[in-house]
Coordinates of C-alpha atoms in Angstrom, one line a residue:
X418 CA 24.2 56.1 53.1
X419 CA 23.0 52.3 52.0
X420 CA 20.5 51.3 54.5
X421 CA 20.2 47.8 56.3
X422 CA 20.1 44.7 54.5
X423 CA 16.7 43.5 54.6
X424 CA 16.8 40.8 51.8
X425 CA 20.2 38.2 51.3
X426 CA 20.1 36.2 47.5
X427 CA 22.0 33.4 47.5
X428 CA 22.5 30.6 44.7
X429 CA 22.3 27.2 45.4
X430 CA 24.4 24.4 44.2
X431 CA 27.7 25.7 44.2
X432 CA 27.3 28.3 47.0
X433 CA 25.2 26.8 49.8
X434 CA 24.8 23.4 47.9
X435 CA 27.4 21.1 47.2
X436 CA 26.7 18.5 44.2
X437 CA 30.0 16.2 44.7
X438 CA 30.4 16.7 40.5
X439 CA 26.8 16.5 39.3
X440 CA 26.5 19.5 37.2
X441 CA 29.3 18.9 35.5
X442 CA 28.1 15.2 34.5
X443 CA 24.7 16.3 33.9
X444 CA 26.4 18.6 31.7
X445 CA 29.1 15.4 30.0
X446 CA 25.6 13.2 29.2
X447 CA 23.8 16.2 27.5
X448 CA 26.6 16.8 25.2
X449 CA 26.6 13.3 24.7
X450 CA 22.5 13.1 24.0
X451 CA 22.7 15.5 20.9
X452 CA 25.8 13.8 19.3
X453 CA 29.1 15.7 20.3
X454 CA 31.9 13.8 20.6
X455 CA 33.7 13.4 24.3
X456 CA 37.2 15.0 23.6
X457 CA 36.4 16.2 19.8
X458 CA 37.8 20.0 19.5
X459 CA 33.6 20.9 19.3
X460 CA 33.1 19.4 22.8
X461 CA 36.0 21.1 23.9
X462 CA 34.8 24.7 23.1
X463 CA 31.3 23.8 24.7
X464 CA 32.6 22.8 27.8
X465 CA 34.2 26.1 27.9
X466 CA 31.7 28.0 27.3
X467 CA 29.7 25.4 29.6
X468 CA 32.5 27.2 32.9
X469 CA 32.2 29.8 31.4
X470 CA 28.6 30.8 32.0
X471 CA 28.6 28.8 34.8
X472 CA 25.0 29.9 37.1
X473 CA 22.9 31.1 34.0
X474 CA 19.6 29.0 32.9
X475 CA 20.5 26.0 32.0
X476 CA 18.0 26.2 28.6
X477 CA 19.7 29.5 27.9
X478 CA 23.0 28.1 27.4
X479 CA 22.5 24.5 25.6
X480 CA 20.2 27.5 22.4
X481 CA 23.5 29.4 22.5
X482 CA 25.8 25.9 22.3
X483 CA 23.4 24.3 19.4
X484 CA 20.3 27.3 18.3
X485 CA 17.8 24.2 16.7
X486 CA 15.7 21.0 18.0
X487 CA 19.5 19.6 19.7
X488 CA 19.0 22.6 22.9
X489 CA 16.0 21.3 24.4
X490 CA 17.2 17.3 24.4
X491 CA 19.9 18.2 25.8
X492 CA 17.9 20.7 28.4
X493 CA 15.7 17.9 29.3
X494 CA 19.2 14.9 29.3
X495 CA 20.6 17.8 31.5
X496 CA 18.0 17.5 34.1
X497 CA 16.8 13.9 34.0
X498 CA 20.8 13.1 34.7
X499 CA 21.3 15.9 37.3
X500 CA 18.1 14.8 39.3
X501 CA 18.9 11.0 38.8
X502 CA 22.8 12.1 40.3
X503 CA 22.7 15.2 43.0
X504 CA 18.6 14.4 44.4
X505 CA 21.0 10.9 46.2
X506 CA 24.0 13.7 46.8
X507 CA 23.8 16.7 47.1
X508 CA 23.8 17.8 51.0
X509 CA 24.5 21.2 52.3
X510 CA 27.6 23.5 52.5
X511 CA 28.8 23.4 55.5
X512 CA 27.9 26.2 57.4
X513 CA 25.3 27.1 54.5
X514 CA 21.8 25.6 56.8
X515 CA 23.5 28.0 60.0
X516 CA 24.4 30.9 57.9
X517 CA 20.6 31.4 57.1
X518 CA 19.0 30.2 59.7
X519 CA 21.9 33.1 61.5
X520 CA 21.0 35.9 59.2
X521 CA 16.7 35.5 59.2
X522 CA 17.6 35.2 63.1
X523 CA 19.1 39.3 62.8
X524 CA 15.7 40.2 61.4
X525 CA 16.8 39.7 57.6
X526 CA 14.9 37.7 54.8
X527 CA 16.7 35.4 52.4
X528 CA 15.6 33.9 49.5
X529 CA 17.7 30.9 47.2
X530 CA 17.7 30.7 43.9
X531 CA 19.4 28.9 40.9
X532 CA 19.0 28.0 37.4
X533 CA 18.0 25.0 37.6
X534 CA 13.9 24.2 36.1
X535 CA 11.1 24.0 38.9
X536 CA 11.5 20.7 39.6
X537 CA 15.0 20.4 40.1
X538 CA 14.8 22.9 43.1
X539 CA 11.8 21.4 44.9
X540 CA 13.6 17.7 44.5
X541 CA 16.9 19.8 45.8
X542 CA 15.0 21.1 49.2
X543 CA 13.5 17.8 49.4
X544 CA 16.4 16.7 49.5
X545 CA 18.2 18.7 52.0
X546 CA 14.8 19.3 54.0
X547 CA 15.4 22.8 52.9
X548 CA 11.5 23.2 51.2
X549 CA 11.2 25.7 54.5
X550 CA 14.3 27.4 55.6
X551 CA 14.2 29.7 53.3
X552 CA 12.0 33.2 53.0
X553 CA 11.3 32.3 49.3
X554 CA 13.4 30.1 46.5
X555 CA 13.1 31.6 42.9
X556 CA 14.1 29.7 39.7
X557 CA 14.0 31.6 36.6
X558 CA 10.4 30.8 34.9
X559 CA 9.3 32.6 38.4
X560 CA 11.5 35.5 37.5
X561 CA 12.1 35.8 33.7
X562 CA 14.7 35.1 33.1
X563 CA 18.0 33.7 34.9
X564 CA 21.0 35.3 35.8
X565 CA 23.1 37.8 34.6
X566 CA 20.4 39.4 34.6
X567 CA 18.9 40.4 37.6
X568 CA 14.9 39.8 37.6
X569 CA 15.8 36.6 39.9
X570 CA 17.1 39.3 42.5
X571 CA 14.7 42.0 41.5
X572 CA 11.7 39.4 42.0
X573 CA 12.9 38.5 45.5
X574 CA 12.9 42.2 46.1
X575 CA 9.2 42.4 44.6
X576 CA 8.2 39.9 45.9
X577 CA 9.4 39.7 49.6
X578 CA 8.8 43.9 50.3
X579 CA 12.2 45.5 50.3
X580 CA 11.8 48.8 50.7
X581 CA 15.5 49.4 48.6
X582 CA 17.0 47.6 46.3
X583 CA 20.5 48.4 48.2
X584 CA 18.8 46.6 50.9
X585 CA 19.9 43.6 48.9
X586 CA 22.8 41.1 48.9
X587 CA 23.3 39.2 46.8
X588 CA 25.8 35.8 47.3
X589 CA 27.0 33.3 44.9
X590 CA 30.3 31.4 43.0
X591 CA 30.1 32.4 39.7
X592 CA 31.2 35.8 38.1
X593 CA 27.5 35.5 36.7
X594 CA 25.5 35.1 39.8
X595 CA 28.1 38.9 40.5
X596 CA 26.8 40.5 36.7
X597 CA 23.1 39.7 38.6
X598 CA 23.5 41.8 41.8
X599 CA 25.2 44.6 39.9
X600 CA 22.4 45.3 37.5
X601 CA 19.9 44.6 40.2
X602 CA 22.2 47.7 42.6
X603 CA 21.9 45.4 45.2
X604 CA 24.4 46.9 47.0
X605 CA 26.6 43.6 49.1
X606 CA 27.5 41.2 45.7
X607 CA 29.8 38.5 47.9
X608 CA 31.5 35.8 45.5
X609 CA 32.3 32.7 47.5
X610 CA 35.0 30.5 46.6
X611 CA 32.8 26.8 47.3
X612 CA 31.9 26.6 43.8
X613 CA 32.4 27.0 39.5
X614 CA 34.7 30.1 39.9
X615 CA 38.5 31.8 41.4
X616 CA 38.2 35.1 43.0
X617 CA 40.1 36.4 40.3
X618 CA 37.2 35.7 38.1
X619 CA 34.6 36.6 41.0
X620 CA 35.4 40.1 41.0
X621 CA 36.1 40.5 38.0
X622 CA 32.4 40.6 37.6
X623 CA 31.6 42.5 40.5
X624 CA 32.2 40.5 43.5
X625 CA 32.1 43.6 46.3
X626 CA 33.8 40.7 48.7
X627 CA 35.1 37.1 47.7
X628 CA 34.5 34.5 50.9
X629 CA 36.0 31.4 51.4
X630 CA 32.5 30.7 52.3
X631 CA 28.7 31.6 52.4
X632 CA 28.8 30.1 56.4
X633 CA 30.9 33.8 57.0
X634 CA 28.0 35.7 55.4
X635 CA 26.6 36.8 58.9
X636 CA 30.3 37.6 59.6
X637 CA 30.6 39.7 57.1
X638 CA 26.4 41.9 56.6
X639 CA 26.9 42.1 61.0
X640 CA 25.2 45.2 61.4
X641 CA 25.7 46.5 57.6

């Protein structure tokens, strides 16, 4: 029997945060910056890869696409463009803030996680007024590796001193969120339909549950 869930590790963009397409726009700007012509076959392949790997560390994505100095340039343009656009328009997914508060009122701890840089993460939290909303907020720089590796989840479990990896729940909108949660040993790996991937993709990558929104997470966990 699994222990009671003590910690929930939640993704940010697409799961708890709406960015009104800023991630897509930032990726487009990054590709243009490294001379990938819009509409070209290379562009289409890159866009497909980016969509399939949503949720992972952005620099890892660009290094897979461009195994040279262009990766660093693309990543820098992505972060700058996203900061300019998303920080101005980012809003909570409806019910996300209330869900986080409800989970903490249940005596659980909450970690917000992201594949963005520390600077972008902090700017998003400031924009939303969420600096103190969760117990912890992590990015790949804090953990060693981003998704699909288990590092973000395991770092949260260690820092917040959970008793057992099975006492962890993970929530996210991408297949890589699901893979990361599974690899970390979380007993609940919940996919949400407010972001990048559909139910079939989330399930194929290991979701134990698929929810319309992270707002439904407190009810799902219930007495777990």
